Amino acid sequence: LQELNDKNSSSGKARASVGVMTVTAESELVVKIVSERSTHIMDSVLAEWIFTIYYNKGDEYIFTGPYAVDNFDSDHFYLIPNLYYPLAEQRPALTITKYGNGSALAAAAIDGKVDVGFHLAPESITAVNSAKGVSVTSFEVEYQYMMFHNTDKPQLADVRVREAIDVAINRNAFPTELPDALPTRSMFPEASPYFSDGSNMAADTSAAATLLDQAGWALDGSKRTKDGKDLSIKLVAYPQRPGLVTLQLLIAQSLTDLGINVTSVVTSSESWDELDDLMAAGEYDILMWAQ
């Protein structure tokens, strides 16, 4: 329990759902958890990846689930049946493999190297589905794809520029590239009781142009300029969620058509370090995010 408390107090990601938790043992079989923010689904909170529950006995780690970690490296987890869990003798060993991007996952699936995989890019579905012995099942996951505007940047400090970017994007085009996507401006998923969105998903380029004119970004040829400088946007997406990169192309084109210079950046698929550093330094204008 001490390690659970330490993890929660030292990691912001561990406090994302319920804030600070204090975990104490009421008895041998009862644990009491007091959280900073209330929740009716503590089981779900404890299922988050950062709260893996185990018992540290010297140099030995005893896990509570059906599998234990035998070994791991940067791209693999090698799991063996947990001998302390019922029916261990009936379980095979498992290997969990991280692929750098959706294309690598698709290639491995086609080559028969994957038994079960997730996060297949939409453009790879047909090829993977056609491979012998492989089938693809699509299902909704209710992820929200969003864009964060860096208002510390001078051009985005003006709300009219942010509004122009918003109305210039044709959200109705998103499902063409991401099947079953639901265009929305809502911060909450459709299944949530907080979902509310009656806005127009089509692009309004005329309104966008007017807003930029009002903000002083005049159209000079094909570019929007102000005080001798072009209106430029650094648009960042991360490939660990392939759909973000797909939508990045559509959004970049919409903004380019409006006269904005767009620099599209896709961070490394090998780790989160580049994205973390970029966010910490504020080196982006618009950051695409999935939550």
XYZ file of N, CA, C and O in Angstrom, residues 178-271:
376
model
N -12.089 9.038 -41.308
C -12.181 8.222 -40.097
C -13.596 7.653 -40.019
O -14.501 8.302 -39.483
N -13.821 6.462 -40.558
C -15.167 5.881 -40.570
C -15.790 5.862 -39.177
O -15.132 5.568 -38.183
N -17.076 6.190 -39.132
C -17.881 6.188 -37.896
C -17.550 7.345 -36.956
O -18.078 7.416 -35.845
N -16.685 8.278 -37.389
C -16.409 9.445 -36.550
C -17.644 10.342 -36.482
O -18.396 10.453 -37.449
N -17.854 10.953 -35.335
C -18.974 11.866 -35.145
C -18.432 13.288 -35.027
O -17.795 13.624 -34.027
N -18.646 14.135 -36.025
C -18.169 15.523 -35.933
C -18.871 16.251 -34.790
O -20.091 16.156 -34.639
N -18.108 16.959 -33.990
C -18.706 17.666 -32.861
C -17.750 18.728 -32.341
O -16.545 18.668 -32.589
N -18.307 19.691 -31.635
C -17.509 20.627 -30.856
C -17.658 20.343 -29.357
O -17.094 21.050 -28.528
N -18.431 19.341 -29.008
C -18.662 19.023 -27.607
C -17.409 18.461 -26.959
O -16.668 17.687 -27.567
N -17.166 18.848 -25.723
C -16.053 18.295 -24.961
C -16.418 16.944 -24.351
O -15.566 16.268 -23.775
N -17.692 16.536 -24.476
C -18.145 15.294 -23.886
C -18.650 14.353 -24.972
O -19.216 14.797 -25.971
N -18.464 13.036 -24.821
C -18.920 12.080 -25.835
C -20.430 12.037 -25.944
O -21.158 12.427 -25.019
N -20.914 11.536 -27.073
C -22.344 11.531 -27.355
C -23.130 10.743 -26.310
O -24.263 11.080 -25.982
N -22.524 9.671 -25.785
C -23.224 8.839 -24.803
C -23.311 9.500 -23.432
O -24.028 9.033 -22.561
N -22.584 10.606 -23.246
C -22.577 11.282 -21.950
C -23.824 12.149 -21.787
O -24.306 12.750 -22.740
N -24.355 12.227 -20.581
C -25.502 13.119 -20.346
C -25.138 14.593 -20.507
O -26.018 15.442 -20.578
N -23.845 14.909 -20.597
C -23.400 16.292 -20.737
C -23.186 16.686 -22.191
O -22.818 17.821 -22.469
N -23.424 15.745 -23.112
C -23.238 16.055 -24.530
C -24.282 17.073 -24.995
O -25.472 16.932 -24.738
N -23.815 18.101 -25.677
C -24.718 19.105 -26.228
C -23.997 19.816 -27.359
O -22.940 20.429 -27.137
N -24.543 19.721 -28.563
C -23.891 20.369 -29.692
C -24.880 20.516 -30.843
O -25.215 19.549 -31.516
N -25.345 21.739 -31.050
C -26.227 22.017 -32.173
C -25.562 22.890 -33.211
O -26.235 23.488 -34.062
N -24.224 22.968 -33.166
C -23.503 23.861 -34.072
C -23.384 23.281 -35.474
O -23.585 22.081 -35.690
N -23.052 24.135 -36.415
C -22.901 23.742 -37.815
C -21.515 23.143 -38.020
O -20.502 23.784 -37.754
N -21.470 21.889 -38.519
C -20.198 21.202 -38.700
C -19.522 21.545 -40.034
O -18.357 21.216 -40.243
N -20.244 22.188 -40.926
C -19.672 22.552 -42.226
C -18.744 23.754 -42.069
O -18.879 24.556 -41.143
N -17.798 23.882 -42.996
C -16.893 25.037 -42.975
C -17.625 26.286 -43.432
O -18.479 26.231 -44.314
N -17.314 27.405 -42.815
C -17.831 28.709 -43.236
C -16.622 29.587 -43.538
O -16.175 30.374 -42.707
N -16.072 29.415 -44.739
C -14.840 30.117 -45.095
C -15.047 31.629 -45.211
O -14.127 32.400 -44.950
N -16.264 32.031 -45.571
C -16.553 33.458 -45.662
C -16.486 34.111 -44.280
O -15.877 35.178 -44.106
N -17.105 33.452 -43.291
C -17.064 33.979 -41.925
C -15.630 33.972 -41.389
O -15.209 34.905 -40.696
N -14.875 32.921 -41.722
C -13.486 32.837 -41.279
C -12.655 33.975 -41.854
O -11.850 34.603 -41.145
N -12.863 34.256 -43.137
C -12.122 35.344 -43.792
C -12.460 36.693 -43.164
O -11.582 37.540 -42.943
N -13.737 36.895 -42.864
C -14.171 38.152 -42.245
C -13.526 38.336 -40.876
O -13.067 39.439 -40.528
N -13.456 37.277 -40.097
C -12.848 37.350 -38.771
C -11.361 37.705 -38.867
O -10.851 38.517 -38.077
N -10.664 37.123 -39.829
C -9.249 37.437 -39.996
C -9.059 38.876 -40.469
O -8.112 39.563 -40.037
N -9.963 39.331 -41.347
C -9.914 40.736 -41.776
C -10.071 41.662 -40.569
O -9.334 42.651 -40.417
N -11.030 41.351 -39.712
C -11.289 42.171 -38.536
C -10.102 42.160 -37.568
O -9.868 43.142 -36.853
N -9.366 41.040 -37.555
C -8.203 40.934 -36.670
C -6.960 41.577 -37.275
O -5.897 41.586 -36.640
N -7.097 42.114 -38.498
C -5.985 42.813 -39.128
C -5.105 41.954 -40.007
O -4.079 42.421 -40.517
N -5.509 40.686 -40.220
C -4.745 39.795 -41.082
C -5.344 39.853 -42.485
O -6.229 39.085 -42.836
N -4.842 40.785 -43.292
C -5.380 41.006 -44.635
C -4.830 39.969 -45.607
O -3.722 39.448 -45.437
N -5.618 39.678 -46.629
C -5.205 38.725 -47.659
C -4.335 39.451 -48.684
O -4.790 40.354 -49.379
N -3.080 39.044 -48.781
C -2.122 39.624 -49.728
C -1.731 38.513 -50.694
O -0.882 37.679 -50.378
N -2.389 38.496 -51.851
C -2.203 37.370 -52.766
C -2.886 36.146 -52.199
O -4.105 36.116 -52.034
N -2.101 35.140 -51.843
C -2.674 33.920 -51.262
C -2.352 33.787 -49.780
O -2.685 32.761 -49.172
N -1.719 34.829 -49.177
C -1.296 34.738 -47.794
C -1.935 35.824 -46.936
O -2.186 36.943 -47.403
N -2.188 35.499 -45.697
C -2.683 36.458 -44.716
C -1.487 37.123 -44.041
O -0.610 36.441 -43.480
N -1.438 38.445 -44.093
C -0.302 39.159 -43.524
C -0.767 40.283 -42.612
O -1.881 40.784 -42.728
N 0.145 40.689 -41.707
C -0.125 41.793 -40.782
C 1.220 42.379 -40.369
O 2.104 41.634 -39.918
N 1.377 43.655 -40.535
C 2.627 44.331 -40.184
C 3.831 43.666 -40.853
O 4.906 43.517 -40.256
N 3.625 43.235 -42.103
C 4.719 42.653 -42.868
C 5.033 41.201 -42.551
O 5.987 40.634 -43.093
N 4.241 40.553 -41.682
C 4.483 39.156 -41.311
C 3.317 38.283 -41.737
O 2.153 38.680 -41.646
N 3.641 37.069 -42.210
C 2.605 36.107 -42.569
C 1.978 35.509 -41.316
O 2.650 35.357 -40.277
N 0.704 35.164 -41.415
C 0.024 34.442 -40.338
C 0.444 32.974 -40.430
O 0.138 32.293 -41.408
N 1.152 32.507 -39.421
C 1.709 31.153 -39.452
C 1.236 30.351 -38.242
O 1.083 30.894 -37.139
N 1.027 29.073 -38.473
C 0.557 28.168 -37.426
C 1.408 26.907 -37.445
O 1.606 26.293 -38.500
N 1.903 26.512 -36.272
C 2.586 25.221 -36.107
C 1.571 24.236 -35.539
O 1.139 24.362 -34.396
N 1.175 23.270 -36.364
C 0.120 22.314 -36.026
C 0.759 20.978 -35.665
O 1.385 20.332 -36.508
N 0.592 20.545 -34.420
C 1.291 19.367 -33.906
C 0.307 18.232 -33.633
O -0.774 18.445 -33.075
N 0.704 17.019 -34.029
C -0.073 15.813 -33.723
C 0.895 14.698 -33.343
O 2.071 14.732 -33.726
N 0.417 13.722 -32.583
C 1.277 12.585 -32.221
C 0.725 11.305 -32.851
O -0.484 11.077 -32.886
N 1.607 10.438 -33.371
C 1.175 9.266 -34.144
C 0.713 8.093 -33.301
O 0.195 7.113 -33.854
N 0.882 8.151 -31.983
C 0.396 7.058 -31.146
C -1.119 6.923 -31.255
O -1.673 5.872 -30.954
N -1.783 7.989 -31.677
C -3.209 7.939 -32.026
C -3.277 8.282 -33.516
O -3.326 9.449 -33.902
N -3.255 7.259 -34.392
C -3.113 7.497 -35.835
C -4.164 8.436 -36.420
O -3.878 9.176 -37.368
N -5.371 8.429 -35.852
C -6.423 9.282 -36.386
C -6.088 10.763 -36.296
O -6.560 11.564 -37.107
N -5.273 11.138 -35.317
C -4.881 12.547 -35.195
C -4.090 13.002 -36.421
O -4.291 14.101 -36.933
N -3.190 12.144 -36.884
C -2.368 12.489 -38.042
C -3.233 12.557 -39.298
O -3.030 13.407 -40.168
N -4.225 11.669 -39.382
C -5.146 11.687 -40.517
C -5.909 13.006 -40.572
O -6.003 13.651 -41.621
N -6.435 13.440 -39.433
C -7.194 14.696 -39.387
C -6.281 15.909 -39.515
O -6.713 16.962 -40.001
N -5.035 15.771 -39.093
C -4.081 16.872 -39.221
C -3.960 17.315 -40.680
O -3.893 18.508 -40.978
N -3.958 16.358 -41.593
C -3.857 16.677 -43.028
C -5.048 17.505 -43.485
O -4.894 18.486 -44.227
N -6.251 17.123 -43.047
C -7.462 17.849 -43.453
C -7.474 19.261 -42.879
O -7.815 20.226 -43.572
N -7.121 19.372 -41.612
C -7.141 20.676 -40.948
C -6.088 21.599 -41.550
O -6.341 22.785 -41.792
N -4.900 21.059 -41.807
C -3.836 21.865 -42.407
C -4.264 22.413 -43.763
O -3.997 23.579 -44.086
N -4.969 21.594 -44.550
C -5.412 22.051 -45.866
C -6.460 23.149 -45.735
O -6.436 24.140 -46.478
N -7.367 23.010 -44.791
C -8.398 24.033 -44.575
C -7.770 25.373 -44.205
O -8.188 26.428 -44.702
N -6.764 25.327 -43.335
C -6.116 26.568 -42.903
C -5.244 27.158 -44.017
O -5.167 28.379 -44.167
N -4.616 26.289 -44.785
C -3.819 26.758 -45.922
C -4.704 27.461 -46.941
O -4.353 28.522 -47.477
N -5.878 26.886 -47.195
C -6.824 27.496 -48.144
C -7.289 28.868 -47.664
O -7.696 29.711 -48.474
N -7.219 29.093 -46.355
C -7.638 30.367 -45.777
C -6.534 31.421 -45.878
O -6.773 32.591 -45.601
N -5.334 30.999 -46.283
C -4.216 31.927 -46.411
C -3.234 31.870 -45.263
O -2.381 32.752 -45.124
N -3.334 30.831 -44.442
C -2.445 30.673 -43.288
C -1.283 29.763 -43.653
O -1.476 28.718 -44.287
N -0.082 30.161 -43.264
C 1.082 29.287 -43.413
C 1.020 28.206 -42.335
O 1.045 28.528 -41.141
N 0.955 26.947 -42.730
C 0.841 25.856 -41.768
C 2.082 24.984 -41.816
O 2.478 24.499 -42.883
N 2.699 24.814 -40.661
C 3.786 23.851 -40.516
C 3.262 22.682 -39.700
O 2.944 22.837 -38.514
N 3.126 21.524 -40.331
C 2.600 20.344 -39.639
C 3.749 19.535 -39.051
O 4.715 19.211 -39.754
N 3.637 19.226 -37.784
C 4.663 18.448 -37.084
C 4.033 17.185 -36.528
O 3.009 17.252 -35.837
N 4.625 16.038 -36.845
C 4.228 14.764 -36.248
C 5.375 14.312 -35.361
O 6.494 14.093 -35.831
N 5.125 14.178 -34.073
C 6.192 13.827 -33.136
C 6.564 12.355 -33.263
O 5.898 11.576 -33.944
N 7.620 11.973 -32.585
C 8.162 10.626 -32.699
C 7.175 9.568 -32.217
O 6.476 9.754 -31.212
N 7.155 8.453 -32.930
C 6.339 7.319 -32.504
C 7.096 6.393 -31.558
O 6.527 5.455 -31.001
N 8.401 6.657 -31.385
C 9.231 5.770 -30.566
C 9.026 5.990 -29.074
O 9.202 5.071 -28.269
N 8.677 7.216 -28.688
C 8.439 7.521 -27.280
C 7.628 8.804 -27.208
O 7.359 9.451 -28.225
